[in-house]
PDB file of C-alpha atoms in Angstrom:
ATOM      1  CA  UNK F  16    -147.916  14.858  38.119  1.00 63.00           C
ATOM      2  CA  UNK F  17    -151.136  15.450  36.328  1.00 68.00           C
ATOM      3  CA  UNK F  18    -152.262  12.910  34.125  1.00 85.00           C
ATOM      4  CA  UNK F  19    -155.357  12.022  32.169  1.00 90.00           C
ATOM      5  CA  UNK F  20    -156.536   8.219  30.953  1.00 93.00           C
ATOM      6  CA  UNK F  21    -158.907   7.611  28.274  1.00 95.00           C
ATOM      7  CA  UNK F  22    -159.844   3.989  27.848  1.00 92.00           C
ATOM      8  CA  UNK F  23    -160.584   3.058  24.505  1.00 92.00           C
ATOM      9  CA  UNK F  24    -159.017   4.889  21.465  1.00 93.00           C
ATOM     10  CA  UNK F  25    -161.698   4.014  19.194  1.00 96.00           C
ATOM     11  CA  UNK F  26    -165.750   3.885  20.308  1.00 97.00           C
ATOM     12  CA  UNK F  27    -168.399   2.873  17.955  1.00 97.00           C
ATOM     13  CA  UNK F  28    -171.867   3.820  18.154  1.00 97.00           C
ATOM     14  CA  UNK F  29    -175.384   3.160  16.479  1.00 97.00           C
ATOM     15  CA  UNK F  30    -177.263   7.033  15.879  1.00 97.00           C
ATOM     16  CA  UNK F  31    -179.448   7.419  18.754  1.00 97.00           C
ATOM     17  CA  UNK F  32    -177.392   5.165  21.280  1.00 98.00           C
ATOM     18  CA  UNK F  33    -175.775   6.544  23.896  1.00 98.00           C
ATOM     19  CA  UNK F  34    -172.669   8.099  23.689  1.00 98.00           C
ATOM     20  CA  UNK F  35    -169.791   7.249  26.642  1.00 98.00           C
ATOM     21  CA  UNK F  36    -166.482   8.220  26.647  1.00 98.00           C
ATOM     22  CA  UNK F  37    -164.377   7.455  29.958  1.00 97.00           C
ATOM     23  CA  UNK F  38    -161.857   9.641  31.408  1.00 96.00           C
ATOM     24  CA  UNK F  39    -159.865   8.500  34.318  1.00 94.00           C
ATOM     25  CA  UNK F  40    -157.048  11.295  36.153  1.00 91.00           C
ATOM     26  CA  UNK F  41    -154.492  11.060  38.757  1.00 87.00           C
ATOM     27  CA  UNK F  42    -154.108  13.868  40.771  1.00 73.00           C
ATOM     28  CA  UNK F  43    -153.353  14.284  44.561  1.00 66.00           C
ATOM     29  CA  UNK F  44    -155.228  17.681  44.587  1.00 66.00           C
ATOM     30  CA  UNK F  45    -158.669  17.937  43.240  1.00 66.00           C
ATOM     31  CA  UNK F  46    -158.283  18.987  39.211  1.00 78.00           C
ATOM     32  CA  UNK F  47    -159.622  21.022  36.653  1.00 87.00           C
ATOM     33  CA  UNK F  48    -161.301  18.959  34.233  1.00 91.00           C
ATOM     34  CA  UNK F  49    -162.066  19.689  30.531  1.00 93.00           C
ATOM     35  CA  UNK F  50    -163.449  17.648  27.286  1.00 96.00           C
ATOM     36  CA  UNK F  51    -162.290  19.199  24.130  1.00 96.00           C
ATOM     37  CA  UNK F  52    -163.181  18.075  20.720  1.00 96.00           C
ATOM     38  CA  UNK F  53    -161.682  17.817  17.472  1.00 94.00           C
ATOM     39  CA  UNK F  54    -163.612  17.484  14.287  1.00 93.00           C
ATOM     40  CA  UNK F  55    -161.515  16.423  11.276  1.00 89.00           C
ATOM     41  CA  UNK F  56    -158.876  18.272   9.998  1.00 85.00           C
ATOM     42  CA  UNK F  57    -159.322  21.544  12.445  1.00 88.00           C
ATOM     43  CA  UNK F  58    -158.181  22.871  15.902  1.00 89.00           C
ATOM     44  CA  UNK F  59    -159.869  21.732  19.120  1.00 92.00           C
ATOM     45  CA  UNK F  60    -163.140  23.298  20.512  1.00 93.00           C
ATOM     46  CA  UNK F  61    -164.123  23.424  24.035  1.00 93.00           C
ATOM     47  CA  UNK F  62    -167.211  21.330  24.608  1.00 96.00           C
ATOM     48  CA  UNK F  63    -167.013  21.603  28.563  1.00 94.00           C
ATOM     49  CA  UNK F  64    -165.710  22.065  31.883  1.00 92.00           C
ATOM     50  CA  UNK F  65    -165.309  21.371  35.382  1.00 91.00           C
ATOM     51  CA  UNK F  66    -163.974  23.727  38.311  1.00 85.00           C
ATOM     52  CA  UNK F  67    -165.633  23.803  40.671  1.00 81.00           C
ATOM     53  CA  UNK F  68    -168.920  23.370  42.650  1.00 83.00           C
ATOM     54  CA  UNK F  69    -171.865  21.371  40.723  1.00 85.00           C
ATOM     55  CA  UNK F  70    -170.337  17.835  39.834  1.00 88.00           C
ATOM     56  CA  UNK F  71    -172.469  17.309  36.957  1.00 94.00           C
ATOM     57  CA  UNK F  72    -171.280  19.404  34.100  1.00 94.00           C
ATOM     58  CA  UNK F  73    -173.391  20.513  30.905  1.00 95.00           C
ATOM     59  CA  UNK F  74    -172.105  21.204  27.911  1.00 94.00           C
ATOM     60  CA  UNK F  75    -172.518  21.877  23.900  1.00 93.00           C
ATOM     61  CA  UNK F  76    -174.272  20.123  21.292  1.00 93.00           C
ATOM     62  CA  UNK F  77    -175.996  18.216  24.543  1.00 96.00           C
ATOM     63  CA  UNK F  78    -172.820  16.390  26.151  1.00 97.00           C
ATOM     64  CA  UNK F  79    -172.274  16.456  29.822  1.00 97.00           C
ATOM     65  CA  UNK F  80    -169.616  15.000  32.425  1.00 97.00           C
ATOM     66  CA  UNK F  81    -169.552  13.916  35.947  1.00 94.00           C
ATOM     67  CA  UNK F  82    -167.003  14.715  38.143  1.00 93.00           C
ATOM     68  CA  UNK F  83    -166.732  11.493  40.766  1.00 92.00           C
ATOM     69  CA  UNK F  84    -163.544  12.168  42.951  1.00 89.00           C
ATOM     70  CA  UNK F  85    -164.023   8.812  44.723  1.00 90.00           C
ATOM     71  CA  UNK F  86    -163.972   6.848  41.116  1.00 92.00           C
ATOM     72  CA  UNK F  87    -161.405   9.926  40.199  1.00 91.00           C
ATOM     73  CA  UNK F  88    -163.578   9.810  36.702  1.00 94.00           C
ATOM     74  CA  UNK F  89    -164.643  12.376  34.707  1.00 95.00           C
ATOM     75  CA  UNK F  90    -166.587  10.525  31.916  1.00 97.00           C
ATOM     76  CA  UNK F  91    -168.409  11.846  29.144  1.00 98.00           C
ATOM     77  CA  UNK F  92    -171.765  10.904  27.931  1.00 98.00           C
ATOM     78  CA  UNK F  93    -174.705  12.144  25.717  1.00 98.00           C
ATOM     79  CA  UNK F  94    -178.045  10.752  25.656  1.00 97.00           C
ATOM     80  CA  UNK F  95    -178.384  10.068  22.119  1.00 97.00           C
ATOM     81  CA  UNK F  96    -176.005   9.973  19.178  1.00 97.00           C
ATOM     82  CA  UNK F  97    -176.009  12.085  15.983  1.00 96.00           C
ATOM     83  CA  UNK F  98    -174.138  11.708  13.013  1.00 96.00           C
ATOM     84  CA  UNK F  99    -171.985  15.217  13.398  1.00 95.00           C
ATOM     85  CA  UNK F 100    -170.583  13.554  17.215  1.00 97.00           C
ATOM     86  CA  UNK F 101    -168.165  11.629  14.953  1.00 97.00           C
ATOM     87  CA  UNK F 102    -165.048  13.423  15.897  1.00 97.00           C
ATOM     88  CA  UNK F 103    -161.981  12.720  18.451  1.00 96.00           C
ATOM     89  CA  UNK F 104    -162.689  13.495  21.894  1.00 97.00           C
ATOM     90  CA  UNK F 105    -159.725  14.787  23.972  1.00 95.00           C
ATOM     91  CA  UNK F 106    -159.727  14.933  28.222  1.00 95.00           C
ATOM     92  CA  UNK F 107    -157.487  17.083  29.554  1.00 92.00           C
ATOM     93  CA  UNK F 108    -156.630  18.163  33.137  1.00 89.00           C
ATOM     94  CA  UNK F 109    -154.788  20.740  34.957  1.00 84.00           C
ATOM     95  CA  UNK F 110    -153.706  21.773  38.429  1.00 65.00           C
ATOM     96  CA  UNK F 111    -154.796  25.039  39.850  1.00 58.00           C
ATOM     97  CA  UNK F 112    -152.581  27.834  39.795  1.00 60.00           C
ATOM     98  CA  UNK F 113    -150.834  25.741  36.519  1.00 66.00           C
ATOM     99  CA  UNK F 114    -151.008  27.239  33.173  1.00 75.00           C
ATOM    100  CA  UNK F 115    -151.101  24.467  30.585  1.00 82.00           C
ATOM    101  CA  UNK F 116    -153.559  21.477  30.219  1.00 87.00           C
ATOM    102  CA  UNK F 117    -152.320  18.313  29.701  1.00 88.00           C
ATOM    103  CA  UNK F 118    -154.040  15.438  27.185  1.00 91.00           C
ATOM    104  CA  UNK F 119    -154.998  12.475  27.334  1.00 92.00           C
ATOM    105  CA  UNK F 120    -154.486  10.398  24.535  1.00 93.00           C
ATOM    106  CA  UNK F 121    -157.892  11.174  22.506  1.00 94.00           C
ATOM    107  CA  UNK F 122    -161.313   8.410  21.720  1.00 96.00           C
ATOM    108  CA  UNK F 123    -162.012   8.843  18.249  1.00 96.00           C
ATOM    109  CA  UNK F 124    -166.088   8.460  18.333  1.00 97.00           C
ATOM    110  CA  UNK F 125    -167.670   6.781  14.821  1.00 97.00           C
ATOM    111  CA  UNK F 126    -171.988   7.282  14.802  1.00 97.00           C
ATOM    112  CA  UNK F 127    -172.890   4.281  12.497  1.00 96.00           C
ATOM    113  CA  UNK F 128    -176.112   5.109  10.679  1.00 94.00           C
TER     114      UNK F 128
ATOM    115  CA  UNK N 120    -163.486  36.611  13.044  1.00 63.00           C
ATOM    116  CA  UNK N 121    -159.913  34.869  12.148  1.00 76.00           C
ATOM    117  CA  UNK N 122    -159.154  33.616  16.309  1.00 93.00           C
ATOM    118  CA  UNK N 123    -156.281  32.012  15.955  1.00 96.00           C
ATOM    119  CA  UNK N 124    -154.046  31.263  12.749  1.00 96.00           C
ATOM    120  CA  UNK N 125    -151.189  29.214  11.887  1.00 97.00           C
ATOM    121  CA  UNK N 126    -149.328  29.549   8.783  1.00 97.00           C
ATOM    122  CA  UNK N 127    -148.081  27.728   6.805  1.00 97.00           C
ATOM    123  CA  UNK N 128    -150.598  24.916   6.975  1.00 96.00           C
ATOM    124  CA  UNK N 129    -148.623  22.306   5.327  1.00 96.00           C
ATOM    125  CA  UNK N 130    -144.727  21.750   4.991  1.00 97.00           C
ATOM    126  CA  UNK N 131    -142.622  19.469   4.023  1.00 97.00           C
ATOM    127  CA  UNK N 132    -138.589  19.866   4.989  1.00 96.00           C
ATOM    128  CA  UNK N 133    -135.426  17.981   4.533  1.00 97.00           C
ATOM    129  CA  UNK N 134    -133.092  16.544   8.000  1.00 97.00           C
ATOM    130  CA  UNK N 135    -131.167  19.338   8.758  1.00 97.00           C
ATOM    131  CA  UNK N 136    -133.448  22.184   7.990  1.00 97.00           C
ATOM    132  CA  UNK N 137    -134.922  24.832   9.492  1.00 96.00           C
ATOM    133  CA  UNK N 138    -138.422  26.332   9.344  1.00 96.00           C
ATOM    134  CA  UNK N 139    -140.229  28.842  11.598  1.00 97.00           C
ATOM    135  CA  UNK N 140    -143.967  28.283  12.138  1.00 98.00           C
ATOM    136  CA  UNK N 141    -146.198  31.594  13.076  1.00 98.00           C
ATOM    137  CA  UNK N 142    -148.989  31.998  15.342  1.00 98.00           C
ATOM    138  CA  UNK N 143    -151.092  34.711  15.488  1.00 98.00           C
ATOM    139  CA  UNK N 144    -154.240  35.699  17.235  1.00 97.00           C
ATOM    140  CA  UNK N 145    -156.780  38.739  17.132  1.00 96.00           C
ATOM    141  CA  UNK N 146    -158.224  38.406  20.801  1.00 95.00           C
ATOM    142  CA  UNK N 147    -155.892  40.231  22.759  1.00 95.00           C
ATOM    143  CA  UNK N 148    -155.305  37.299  24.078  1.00 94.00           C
ATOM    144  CA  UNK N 149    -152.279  37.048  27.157  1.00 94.00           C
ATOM    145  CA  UNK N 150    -151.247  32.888  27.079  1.00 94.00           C
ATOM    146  CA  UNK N 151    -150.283  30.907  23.812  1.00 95.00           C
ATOM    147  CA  UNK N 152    -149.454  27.288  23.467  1.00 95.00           C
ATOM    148  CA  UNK N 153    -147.741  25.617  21.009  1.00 97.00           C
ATOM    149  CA  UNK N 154    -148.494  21.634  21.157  1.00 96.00           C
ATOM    150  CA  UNK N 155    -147.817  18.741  19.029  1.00 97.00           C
ATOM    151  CA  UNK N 156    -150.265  15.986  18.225  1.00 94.00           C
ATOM    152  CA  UNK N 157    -149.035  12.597  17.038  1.00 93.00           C
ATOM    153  CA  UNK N 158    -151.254   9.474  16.548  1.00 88.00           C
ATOM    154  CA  UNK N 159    -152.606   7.566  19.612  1.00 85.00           C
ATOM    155  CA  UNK N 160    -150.681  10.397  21.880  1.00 87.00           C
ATOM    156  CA  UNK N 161    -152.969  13.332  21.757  1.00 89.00           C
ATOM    157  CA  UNK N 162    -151.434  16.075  22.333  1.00 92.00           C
ATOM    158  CA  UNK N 163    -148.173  17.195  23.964  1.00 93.00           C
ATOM    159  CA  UNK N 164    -147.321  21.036  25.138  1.00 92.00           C
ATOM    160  CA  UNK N 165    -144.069  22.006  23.651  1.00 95.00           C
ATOM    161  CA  UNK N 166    -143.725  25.468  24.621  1.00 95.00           C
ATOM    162  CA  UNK N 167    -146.182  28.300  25.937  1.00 93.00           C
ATOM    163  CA  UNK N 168    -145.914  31.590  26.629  1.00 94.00           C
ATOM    164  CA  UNK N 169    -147.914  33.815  29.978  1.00 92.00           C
ATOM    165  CA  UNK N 170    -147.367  36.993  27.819  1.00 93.00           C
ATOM    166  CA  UNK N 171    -145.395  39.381  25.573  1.00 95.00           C
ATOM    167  CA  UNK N 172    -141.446  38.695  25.482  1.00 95.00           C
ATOM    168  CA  UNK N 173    -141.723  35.698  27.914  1.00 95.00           C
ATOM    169  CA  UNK N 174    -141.301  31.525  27.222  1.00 95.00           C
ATOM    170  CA  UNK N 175    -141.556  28.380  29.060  1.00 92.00           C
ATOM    171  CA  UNK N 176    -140.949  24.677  28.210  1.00 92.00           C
ATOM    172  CA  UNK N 177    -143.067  22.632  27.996  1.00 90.00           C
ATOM    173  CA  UNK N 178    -143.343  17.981  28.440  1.00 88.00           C
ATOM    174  CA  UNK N 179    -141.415  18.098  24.828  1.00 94.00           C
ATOM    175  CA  UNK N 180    -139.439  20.668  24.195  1.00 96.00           C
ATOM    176  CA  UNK N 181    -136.294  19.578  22.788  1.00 96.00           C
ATOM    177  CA  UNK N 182    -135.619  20.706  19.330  1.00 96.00           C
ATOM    178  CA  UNK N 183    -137.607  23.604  19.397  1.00 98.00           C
ATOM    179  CA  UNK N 184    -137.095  27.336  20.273  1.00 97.00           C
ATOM    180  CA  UNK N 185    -140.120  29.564  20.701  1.00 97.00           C
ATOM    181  CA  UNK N 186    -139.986  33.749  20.872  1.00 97.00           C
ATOM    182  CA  UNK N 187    -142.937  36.098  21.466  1.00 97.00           C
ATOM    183  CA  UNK N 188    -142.001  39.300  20.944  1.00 95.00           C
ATOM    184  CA  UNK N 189    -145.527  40.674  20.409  1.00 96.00           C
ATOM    185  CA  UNK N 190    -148.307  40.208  22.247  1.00 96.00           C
ATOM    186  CA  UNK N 191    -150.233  38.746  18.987  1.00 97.00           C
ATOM    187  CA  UNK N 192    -147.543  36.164  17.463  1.00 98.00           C
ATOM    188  CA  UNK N 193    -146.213  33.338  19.120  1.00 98.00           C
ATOM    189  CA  UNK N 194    -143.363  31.778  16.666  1.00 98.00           C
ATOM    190  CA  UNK N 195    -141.960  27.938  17.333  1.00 98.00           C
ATOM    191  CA  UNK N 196    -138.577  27.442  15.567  1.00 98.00           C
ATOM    192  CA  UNK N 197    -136.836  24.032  14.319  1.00 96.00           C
ATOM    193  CA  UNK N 198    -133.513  24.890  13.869  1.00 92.00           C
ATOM    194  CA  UNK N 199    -132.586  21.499  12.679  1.00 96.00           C
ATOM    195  CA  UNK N 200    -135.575  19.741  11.888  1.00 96.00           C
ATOM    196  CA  UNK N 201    -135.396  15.311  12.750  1.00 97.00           C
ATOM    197  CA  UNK N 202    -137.694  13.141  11.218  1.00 97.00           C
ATOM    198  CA  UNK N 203    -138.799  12.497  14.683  1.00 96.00           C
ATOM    199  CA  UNK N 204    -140.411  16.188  14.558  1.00 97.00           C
ATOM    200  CA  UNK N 205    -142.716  15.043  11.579  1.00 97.00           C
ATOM    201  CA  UNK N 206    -146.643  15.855  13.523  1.00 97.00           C
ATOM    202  CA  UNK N 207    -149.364  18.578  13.049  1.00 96.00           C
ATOM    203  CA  UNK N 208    -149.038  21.016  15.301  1.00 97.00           C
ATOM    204  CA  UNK N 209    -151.536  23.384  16.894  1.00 96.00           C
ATOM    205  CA  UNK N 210    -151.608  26.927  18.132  1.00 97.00           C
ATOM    206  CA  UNK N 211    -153.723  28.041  20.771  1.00 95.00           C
ATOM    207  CA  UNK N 212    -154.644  31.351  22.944  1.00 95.00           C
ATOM    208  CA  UNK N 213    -156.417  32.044  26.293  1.00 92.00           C
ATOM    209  CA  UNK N 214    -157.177  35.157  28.283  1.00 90.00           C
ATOM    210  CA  UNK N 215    -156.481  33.678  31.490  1.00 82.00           C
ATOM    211  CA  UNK N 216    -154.500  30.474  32.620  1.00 74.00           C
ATOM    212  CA  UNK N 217    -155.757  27.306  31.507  1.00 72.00           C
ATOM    213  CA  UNK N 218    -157.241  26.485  34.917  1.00 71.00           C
ATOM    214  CA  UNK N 219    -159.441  29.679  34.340  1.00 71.00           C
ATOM    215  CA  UNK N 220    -159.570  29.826  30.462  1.00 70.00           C
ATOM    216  CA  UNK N 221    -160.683  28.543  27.480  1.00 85.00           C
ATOM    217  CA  UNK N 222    -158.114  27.463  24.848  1.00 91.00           C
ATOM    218  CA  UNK N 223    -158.734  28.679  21.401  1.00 93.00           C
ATOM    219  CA  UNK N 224    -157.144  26.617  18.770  1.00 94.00           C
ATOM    220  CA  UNK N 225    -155.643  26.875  14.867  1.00 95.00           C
ATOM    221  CA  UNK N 226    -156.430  24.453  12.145  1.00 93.00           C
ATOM    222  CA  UNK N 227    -152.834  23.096  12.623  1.00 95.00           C
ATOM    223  CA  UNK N 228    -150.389  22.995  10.633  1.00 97.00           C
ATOM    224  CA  UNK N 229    -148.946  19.593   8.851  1.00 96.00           C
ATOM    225  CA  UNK N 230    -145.017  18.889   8.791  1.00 97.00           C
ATOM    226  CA  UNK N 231    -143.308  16.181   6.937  1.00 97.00           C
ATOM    227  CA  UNK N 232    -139.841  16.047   7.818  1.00 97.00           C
ATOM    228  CA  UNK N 233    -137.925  13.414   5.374  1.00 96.00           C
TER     229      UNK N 233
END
């Protein structure tokens, strides 16, 4: 089955640090990969994805992801940290053809000032 | 541009009642999800739906009952709510499969069941 792993449920960071938030799936086909993010007390928002082709993924508000099948990561990072990152950070997965992402279990991000 | 809305946003019920939360988009969009997010879990699909008049289950579906009989509503039902059911749970909508598609998502909407 499809399954997403996100080690560490809680990630501090200074403003202007850099921001990294791990994803690990399990998947015997090559995925679909996809960061979503939360900001408090609303629905998800897409920040990016990965299909296909390029394995280095841009998204908003200056986040990206790498896709590395042979570490089967998908880790998120962004240069420098701002205040409005703070915000849960959700990696989801899903198996072509499928029609529903799964989860993981979401990384809450604090920016200390 | 209202996207997607849930209503109502906050509820609180008794064991052993029923409520019926409603989904509704603008987009014209074909797939809705209904998921439930609990603390440290993230969130879990309970039922979605690949267009008008069908359903599917979903990892947690068990308690629940979902109908879409128009293409812009997607309702989940609790027919006898637990306090087990007590989560926020969000609405979403995508043109296209999730492989292909973005997910849109509500604000949620908060249930206490006591």
């Amino acid at each position: 089955a499809q399954s997403v792993t996100q080690l560490g449920s809680h990630v501090s960071v200074s403003e202007g640090a850099l921001v990294l938030l791990r994803c690990n799936y399990s998947s015997s086909v090559p995925p679909y990969l996809f960061w979503y993010v939360q900001y408090p007390n609303q629905g998800l928002q897409l920040l990016l994805k990965y299909t296909t082709g390029a394995t280095l993924v841009k998204g908003i508000n200056g986040f990206e992801a790498e896709f590395k099948k042979s570490e089967t990561s998908f880790h998120l990072t962004k240069p420098s940290a701002h205040m409005s990152d703070a915000a849960e950070y959700f990696c989801a997965v899903v198996k072509t053809g499928r029609r529903a992402l799964t989860f993981g279990s979401g990384t809450r991000l604090q920016v200390q000032p | 541009n209202a996207g997607v809305t849930q209503t109502p946003k906050f509820r609180v019920l008794k064991t052993g009642q029923s409520m019926t939360l409603l989904c509704a988009q603008d987009m014209n969009h074909e797939y809705m999800y209904w998921y439930r997010q609990d603390p440290g879990m993230g969130l879990r699909l309970i039922h979605y739906s690949v267009g008008e008049g069908t359903t599917a289950k979903g990892e947690v579906p068990d308690g629940y009952n979902v109908s879409r009989l128009k293409k812009q509503n997607f309702l989940l039902g609790l027919e006898s709510a637990a306090p087990s059911q007590t989560s926020v749970y969000f609405c979403a909508s995508s043109s296209s499969g999730a492989d292909t598609g973005e997910l849109f998502f509500g604000e949620g909407s908060r249930l206490t069941v006591l």
